[in-house]
Amino acid sequence: LLEPPAAPAPGSQIGPRDDARTTELTPKVVEAISTVFDPEIPVNIYELGLIYTIVADADSRVKVEMTLTSPACPSAQQLPSEVRYKVKAIEGVSDAFVDVVWEPAWTKDLMSEDAKIALGMF
């Protein structure tokens, strides 16, 4: 597999949110993102609560806002790139952008119940 090109500069991302496209594409995006794992944690990043928002515009460009478990995460470059690659590969998505955000800070409270059980953090 070839890696996607580097993400464009922030400002050139997607147009205004299109509720219909967001509703249509979100389940597909969640499914794709659910195949992305932090190499050190045996739970996908969606269940870990690292995905904050998924938005699509009228041209089917998708923006994902995500965080990492810590700013010093060893996978800080790999995870957003993998998310972008997998979202961009979804049929019906014309382009994908990933923004890593630090607010709100990630906590284990953002994890799904399944992830907490899998990691023994209940």
Coordinates of N, CA and C in Angstrom, one line a residue:
L1 N 0.8 -1.2 0.0 CA 0.0 0.0 0.0 C 0.9 1.2 0.0
L2 N 0.4 2.2 -0.7 CA 1.1 3.5 -0.7 C 0.6 4.4 0.3
E3 N 1.4 5.2 0.9 CA 1.0 6.2 1.9 C 0.4 7.3 1.2
P4 N -0.7 8.0 1.8 CA -1.2 9.2 1.1 C -0.2 10.3 1.2
P5 N -0.4 11.3 0.4 CA 0.5 12.5 0.4 C 0.3 13.2 1.8
A6 N 1.2 14.0 2.1 CA 1.1 14.7 3.4 C -0.1 15.6 3.4
A7 N -0.8 15.8 4.5 CA -2.0 16.6 4.6 C -1.7 18.0 4.3
P8 N -2.6 18.7 3.6 CA -2.4 20.1 3.3 C -2.4 20.9 4.5
A9 N -1.9 22.1 4.4 CA -1.9 23.1 5.5 C -3.2 23.3 6.1
P10 N -3.4 23.5 7.4 CA -4.7 23.7 8.0 C -5.4 24.8 7.3
G11 N -6.2 25.4 7.1 CA -6.9 26.4 6.4 C -7.4 26.0 5.0
S12 N -6.8 24.9 4.4 CA -7.3 24.5 3.1 C -8.1 23.2 3.2
Q13 N -8.7 23.0 4.3 CA -9.4 21.7 4.6 C -10.7 21.6 3.9
I14 N -11.8 21.5 4.7 CA -13.1 21.2 4.1 C -14.0 22.4 4.2
G15 N -15.1 22.4 3.4 CA -16.0 23.4 3.4 C -17.0 23.3 4.6
P16 N -18.1 24.0 4.6 CA -19.0 24.0 5.7 C -19.6 22.6 5.9
R17 N -19.9 22.3 7.1 CA -20.5 20.9 7.4 C -21.7 20.7 6.6
D18 N -21.9 19.5 6.1 CA -23.1 19.1 5.4 C -23.7 18.0 6.2
D19 N -24.8 18.3 6.9 CA -25.3 17.3 7.8 C -25.7 16.0 7.2
A20 N -26.2 16.0 6.0 CA -26.6 14.8 5.3 C -25.4 13.9 4.9
R21 N -24.3 14.5 4.4 CA -23.1 13.8 4.1 C -22.4 13.3 5.4
T22 N -22.4 14.1 6.4 CA -21.8 13.7 7.7 C -22.6 12.5 8.2
T23 N -23.9 12.5 8.2 CA -24.7 11.4 8.7 C -24.5 10.1 7.8
E24 N -24.4 10.3 6.5 CA -24.1 9.2 5.6 C -22.8 8.6 5.8
L25 N -21.7 9.4 5.9 CA -20.4 8.9 6.0 C -19.9 8.5 7.3
T26 N -20.4 9.0 8.4 CA -19.9 8.8 9.7 C -19.8 7.3 10.1
P27 N -20.8 6.5 9.8 CA -20.7 5.0 10.1 C -19.6 4.4 9.4
K28 N -19.3 4.7 8.1 CA -18.2 4.2 7.3 C -16.9 4.6 7.9
V29 N -16.8 5.9 8.3 CA -15.6 6.4 8.9 C -15.3 5.7 10.2
V30 N -16.3 5.5 11.0 CA -16.1 4.9 12.3 C -15.6 3.4 12.1
E31 N -16.2 2.8 11.1 CA -15.8 1.4 10.8 C -14.3 1.4 10.3
A32 N -13.9 2.3 9.5 CA -12.5 2.4 9.0 C -11.6 2.7 10.2
I33 N -11.9 3.7 11.0 CA -11.1 4.1 12.1 C -10.9 3.0 13.1
S34 N -12.0 2.1 13.2 CA -12.0 1.0 14.2 C -10.9 0.0 13.8
T35 N -10.3 0.1 12.7 CA -9.2 -0.9 12.3 C -7.8 -0.3 12.6
V36 N -7.8 0.9 13.2 CA -6.5 1.5 13.6 C -6.2 1.3 15.1
F37 N -5.1 0.7 15.3 CA -4.7 0.4 16.7 C -3.4 1.1 17.0
D38 N -3.3 1.6 18.3 CA -2.0 2.1 18.8 C -1.2 0.8 19.0
P39 N 0.0 0.7 18.5 CA 0.8 -0.5 18.6 C 1.1 -1.0 20.0
E40 N 0.9 -0.1 21.0 CA 1.2 -0.5 22.4 C -0.1 -0.9 23.1
I41 N -1.3 -0.7 22.5 CA -2.5 -0.9 23.2 C -3.4 -1.8 22.3
P42 N -3.9 -2.9 22.8 CA -4.7 -3.8 22.0 C -6.2 -3.4 21.9
V43 N -6.4 -2.1 21.8 CA -7.8 -1.7 21.6 C -7.7 -0.6 20.5
N44 N -8.7 -0.6 19.6 CA -8.7 0.4 18.5 C -8.9 1.8 19.0
I45 N -8.4 2.8 18.2 CA -8.4 4.1 18.7 C -9.8 4.8 18.8
Y46 N -10.8 4.2 18.1 CA -12.1 4.7 18.3 C -12.6 4.3 19.7
E47 N -12.5 3.1 20.1 CA -12.9 2.6 21.4 C -12.1 3.2 22.5
L48 N -10.9 3.6 22.2 CA -10.0 4.3 23.2 C -10.5 5.7 23.5
G49 N -11.4 6.2 22.6 CA -11.9 7.6 22.8 C -11.0 8.7 22.2
L50 N -10.2 8.3 21.3 CA -9.2 9.2 20.7 C -9.9 10.1 19.5
I51 N -11.0 9.7 19.1 CA -11.7 10.4 18.0 C -12.7 11.3 18.6
Y52 N -12.6 12.6 18.3 CA -13.5 13.6 18.9 C -14.6 14.0 18.0
T53 N -14.3 14.3 16.7 CA -15.3 14.7 15.8 C -15.0 14.1 14.4
I54 N -16.1 13.9 13.7 CA -16.1 13.5 12.3 C -17.1 14.4 11.5
V55 N -16.6 15.1 10.5 CA -17.5 16.1 9.8 C -17.2 15.9 8.3
A56 N -18.3 16.0 7.5 CA -18.1 15.9 6.1 C -18.7 17.2 5.5
D57 N -18.2 17.6 4.3 CA -18.8 18.7 3.6 C -19.6 18.2 2.4
A58 N -20.2 19.1 1.6 CA -21.0 18.7 0.5 C -20.2 18.0 -0.6
D59 N -18.9 18.2 -0.6 CA -18.1 17.6 -1.6 C -17.5 16.3 -1.1
S60 N -18.0 15.8 0.0 CA -17.6 14.5 0.6 C -16.1 14.5 1.1
R61 N -15.6 15.7 1.5 CA -14.4 15.8 2.1 C -14.6 15.6 3.6
V62 N -13.8 14.8 4.3 CA -14.1 14.4 5.7 C -12.9 15.0 6.5
K63 N -13.3 15.6 7.6 CA -12.3 16.0 8.6 C -12.5 15.3 9.9
V64 N -11.5 14.7 10.4 CA -11.5 14.0 11.7 C -10.6 14.8 12.7
E65 N -11.2 15.1 13.9 CA -10.4 15.6 14.9 C -10.2 14.5 15.9
M66 N -8.9 14.3 16.3 CA -8.6 13.3 17.2 C -7.5 13.8 18.2
T67 N -7.3 13.0 19.2 CA -6.2 13.3 20.1 C -5.4 12.1 20.3
L68 N -4.4 12.2 21.1 CA -3.5 11.0 21.5 C -3.5 10.9 23.0
T69 N -3.1 9.7 23.5 CA -3.2 9.5 24.9 C -2.2 10.5 25.6
S70 N -1.2 10.9 24.9 CA -0.3 11.9 25.5 C 0.5 12.6 24.4
P71 N 1.0 13.8 24.7 CA 1.7 14.5 23.6 C 3.0 13.8 23.3
A72 N 3.5 13.0 24.2 CA 4.8 12.2 24.0 C 4.5 10.8 23.4
C73 N 3.3 10.6 22.9 CA 2.9 9.3 22.3 C 3.9 8.9 21.2
P74 N 4.5 7.7 21.3 CA 5.5 7.3 20.2 C 4.9 7.2 18.8
S75 N 3.5 7.0 18.8 CA 2.8 6.9 17.5 C 2.2 8.2 17.0
A76 N 2.7 9.3 17.5 CA 2.1 10.6 17.2 C 2.1 10.9 15.7
Q77 N 3.0 10.4 14.9 CA 3.0 10.6 13.5 C 2.2 9.6 12.8
Q78 N 2.4 8.3 13.2 CA 1.8 7.2 12.5 C 0.3 7.2 12.6
L79 N -0.3 7.4 13.8 CA -1.7 7.2 13.9 C -2.5 8.2 13.1
P80 N -2.3 9.5 13.1 CA -3.1 10.4 12.3 C -2.9 10.1 10.8
S81 N -1.7 9.7 10.4 CA -1.5 9.3 9.0 C -2.3 8.1 8.6
E82 N -2.3 7.1 9.5 CA -3.1 5.9 9.2 C -4.6 6.2 9.2
V83 N -5.1 7.1 10.1 CA -6.5 7.5 10.0 C -6.8 8.1 8.7
R84 N -6.0 9.1 8.3 CA -6.3 9.8 7.0 C -6.3 8.8 5.9
Y85 N -5.3 7.9 5.8 CA -5.2 6.9 4.7 C -6.5 6.1 4.7
K86 N -6.9 5.6 5.8 CA -8.1 4.7 5.8 C -9.4 5.4 5.5
V87 N -9.5 6.7 6.0 CA -10.7 7.4 5.7 C -10.8 7.8 4.3
K88 N -9.7 8.2 3.7 CA -9.6 8.6 2.3 C -9.9 7.5 1.4
A89 N -9.7 6.2 1.8 CA -9.9 5.1 1.0 C -11.4 4.6 1.0
I90 N -12.2 5.2 1.8 CA -13.6 4.9 1.9 C -14.3 5.3 0.6
E91 N -15.1 4.4 0.0 CA -15.9 4.8 -1.2 C -16.8 5.9 -0.8
G92 N -16.8 6.9 -1.6 CA -17.7 8.1 -1.4 C -17.0 9.3 -0.7
V93 N -15.8 9.0 -0.2 CA -15.0 10.1 0.4 C -14.0 10.7 -0.7
S94 N -14.1 12.0 -0.9 CA -13.2 12.6 -1.9 C -11.9 13.0 -1.4
D95 N -11.8 13.3 -0.1 CA -10.5 13.6 0.5 C -10.7 13.5 2.0
A96 N -9.6 13.5 2.8 CA -9.7 13.3 4.2 C -8.6 14.1 4.9
F97 N -8.9 14.7 6.0 CA -8.0 15.5 6.8 C -8.1 15.1 8.2
V98 N -7.0 15.1 8.9 CA -6.9 14.8 10.3 C -6.2 15.9 11.1
D99 N -6.9 16.4 12.1 CA -6.3 17.4 13.0 C -6.1 16.7 14.3
V100 N -4.9 16.8 14.9 CA -4.7 16.3 16.2 C -4.9 17.5 17.1
V101 N -5.8 17.3 18.1 CA -6.1 18.4 19.1 C -5.8 17.9 20.5
W102 N -5.6 18.9 21.4 CA -5.2 18.5 22.7 C -6.2 18.9 23.8
E103 N -7.3 19.6 23.3 CA -8.4 20.0 24.2 C -9.6 19.5 23.7
P104 N -10.4 18.8 24.4 CA -10.1 18.5 25.8 C -9.0 17.4 25.9
A105 N -8.3 17.4 27.0 CA -7.3 16.4 27.1 C -7.9 15.0 27.2
W106 N -7.2 14.0 26.7 CA -7.7 12.6 26.8 C -7.6 12.1 28.2
T107 N -8.7 11.4 28.6 CA -8.6 10.7 29.9 C -9.3 9.3 29.7
K108 N -9.1 8.4 30.6 CA -9.6 7.1 30.4 C -11.1 7.1 30.5
D109 N -11.7 8.2 30.9 CA -13.2 8.3 30.9 C -13.8 8.4 29.5
L110 N -12.9 8.7 28.5 CA -13.4 8.8 27.2 C -13.5 7.4 26.5
M111 N -12.9 6.4 27.1 CA -12.9 5.0 26.6 C -14.3 4.4 26.7
S112 N -14.6 3.5 25.7 CA -15.8 2.8 25.8 C -15.7 1.8 26.9
E113 N -16.9 1.3 27.3 CA -16.9 0.3 28.4 C -16.1 -1.0 27.9
D114 N -16.3 -1.4 26.6 CA -15.5 -2.5 26.1 C -14.0 -2.3 26.2
A115 N -13.6 -1.1 25.9 CA -12.1 -0.9 26.0 C -11.6 -0.9 27.4
K116 N -12.4 -0.4 28.3 CA -12.0 -0.4 29.7 C -11.9 -1.8 30.2
I117 N -12.9 -2.7 29.8 CA -12.9 -4.1 30.2 C -11.6 -4.8 29.6
A118 N -11.4 -4.5 28.3 CA -10.3 -5.2 27.6 C -8.9 -4.8 28.3
L119 N -8.8 -3.6 28.8 CA -7.6 -3.1 29.4 C -7.6 -3.2 30.9
G120 N -8.6 -3.8 31.5 CA -8.7 -3.9 32.9 C -8.8 -2.6 33.6
M121 N -9.4 -1.6 33.1 CA -9.5 -0.3 33.6 C -10.9 0.1 34.0
F122 N -11.7 -0.8 34.6 CA -13.0 -0.5 35.0 C -13.2 -0.1 36.4

